[in-house]
Amino acid sequence: MIRPMGVQRTAWHEGDHVRDLAAEFAGWRIGRGGSGHWWAVRGNQLVRTLNVDELRIRLKELDGLRAVRPHG
């Protein structure tokens, strides 16, 4: 059996995170930059962090604020 190399495994894992976050946070563009930072952009809002779990927490906070103060 051929096992994927470490870089490939990391890329697949990051791809899983991007897919999961995109499904959870509709309207946000999500990715990971070459510097290792996770980022999300919606309109003129930008969230950037080194930790994917922190990104999820911050996006939940922003979505919660949006629900309280809907844009009209």
mmCIF file of C-alpha atoms in Angstrom:
data_model
loop_
_atom_site.group_PDB
_atom_site.id
_atom_site.type_symbol
_atom_site.label_atom_id
_atom_site.label_comp_id
_atom_site.label_asym_id
_atom_site.label_seq_id
_atom_site.Cartn_x
_atom_site.Cartn_y
_atom_site.Cartn_z
ATOM 1 C CA MET A 1 0.000 0.000 0.000
ATOM 2 C CA ILE A 2 1.313 3.440 -0.901
ATOM 3 C CA ARG A 3 0.886 6.005 1.854
ATOM 4 C CA PRO A 4 0.558 9.696 1.028
ATOM 5 C CA MET A 5 3.511 11.897 1.836
ATOM 6 C CA GLY A 6 3.272 14.327 4.747
ATOM 7 C CA VAL A 7 2.701 17.371 2.540
ATOM 8 C CA GLN A 8 -0.147 15.689 0.682
ATOM 9 C CA ARG A 9 -1.742 14.545 3.932
ATOM 10 C CA THR A 10 -1.516 18.089 5.308
ATOM 11 C CA ALA A 11 -3.064 19.534 2.146
ATOM 12 C CA TRP A 12 -5.947 17.049 2.314
ATOM 13 C CA HIS A 13 -6.512 17.872 5.979
ATOM 14 C CA GLU A 14 -6.513 21.622 5.255
ATOM 15 C CA GLY A 15 -8.910 21.012 2.374
ATOM 16 C CA ASP A 16 -11.247 19.244 4.790
ATOM 17 C CA HIS A 17 -11.140 22.271 7.119
ATOM 18 C CA VAL A 18 -11.883 24.693 4.270
ATOM 19 C CA ARG A 19 -14.797 22.560 3.047
ATOM 20 C CA ASP A 20 -16.266 22.212 6.560
ATOM 21 C CA LEU A 21 -15.936 25.924 7.339
ATOM 22 C CA ALA A 22 -17.417 26.943 3.980
ATOM 23 C CA ALA A 23 -20.419 24.688 4.622
ATOM 24 C CA GLU A 24 -20.863 26.064 8.143
ATOM 25 C CA PHE A 25 -20.409 29.748 7.269
ATOM 26 C CA ALA A 26 -22.256 30.530 4.045
ATOM 27 C CA GLY A 27 -21.280 33.816 2.459
ATOM 28 C CA TRP A 28 -17.687 33.739 3.711
ATOM 29 C CA ARG A 29 -14.696 33.059 1.453
ATOM 30 C CA ILE A 30 -12.295 30.930 3.474
ATOM 31 C CA GLY A 31 -8.712 29.834 2.889
ATOM 32 C CA ARG A 32 -5.220 29.411 4.230
ATOM 33 C CA GLY A 33 -2.358 31.570 3.061
ATOM 34 C CA GLY A 34 1.271 30.731 2.503
ATOM 35 C CA SER A 35 2.136 32.359 5.833
ATOM 36 C CA GLY A 36 0.064 29.706 7.587
ATOM 37 C CA HIS A 37 -2.735 32.097 8.523
ATOM 38 C CA TRP A 38 -6.338 31.002 8.133
ATOM 39 C CA TRP A 39 -8.524 33.774 6.746
ATOM 40 C CA ALA A 40 -12.159 34.485 5.988
ATOM 41 C CA VAL A 41 -13.620 37.384 4.009
ATOM 42 C CA ARG A 42 -17.233 38.527 3.704
ATOM 43 C CA GLY A 43 -17.891 41.898 2.129
ATOM 44 C CA ASN A 44 -15.483 44.275 3.857
ATOM 45 C CA GLN A 45 -14.990 41.991 6.892
ATOM 46 C CA LEU A 46 -11.696 40.127 7.265
ATOM 47 C CA VAL A 47 -10.800 37.579 9.924
ATOM 48 C CA ARG A 48 -7.232 36.255 10.052
ATOM 49 C CA THR A 49 -5.683 33.863 12.579
ATOM 50 C CA LEU A 50 -3.069 31.130 12.843
ATOM 51 C CA ASN A 51 -5.523 28.659 14.396
ATOM 52 C CA VAL A 52 -8.460 27.124 12.511
ATOM 53 C CA ASP A 53 -10.438 26.638 15.735
ATOM 54 C CA GLU A 54 -10.029 30.315 16.617
ATOM 55 C CA LEU A 55 -11.230 31.218 13.120
ATOM 56 C CA ARG A 56 -14.390 29.153 13.680
ATOM 57 C CA ILE A 57 -15.028 30.870 17.047
ATOM 58 C CA ARG A 58 -14.557 34.355 15.609
ATOM 59 C CA LEU A 59 -16.826 33.623 12.637
ATOM 60 C CA LYS A 60 -19.546 32.361 14.997
ATOM 61 C CA GLU A 61 -19.226 35.600 16.975
ATOM 62 C CA LEU A 62 -19.547 37.710 13.828
ATOM 63 C CA ASP A 63 -22.509 35.694 12.563
ATOM 64 C CA GLY A 64 -24.137 36.133 15.984
ATOM 65 C CA LEU A 65 -23.675 39.896 15.770
ATOM 66 C CA ARG A 66 -25.152 39.896 12.287
ATOM 67 C CA ALA A 67 -28.253 38.061 13.537
ATOM 68 C CA VAL A 68 -28.720 40.668 16.279
ATOM 69 C CA ARG A 69 -28.119 43.602 13.925
ATOM 70 C CA PRO A 70 -29.383 42.503 10.488
ATOM 71 C CA HIS A 71 -28.245 44.616 7.576
ATOM 72 C CA GLY A 72 -31.162 46.172 5.806
#
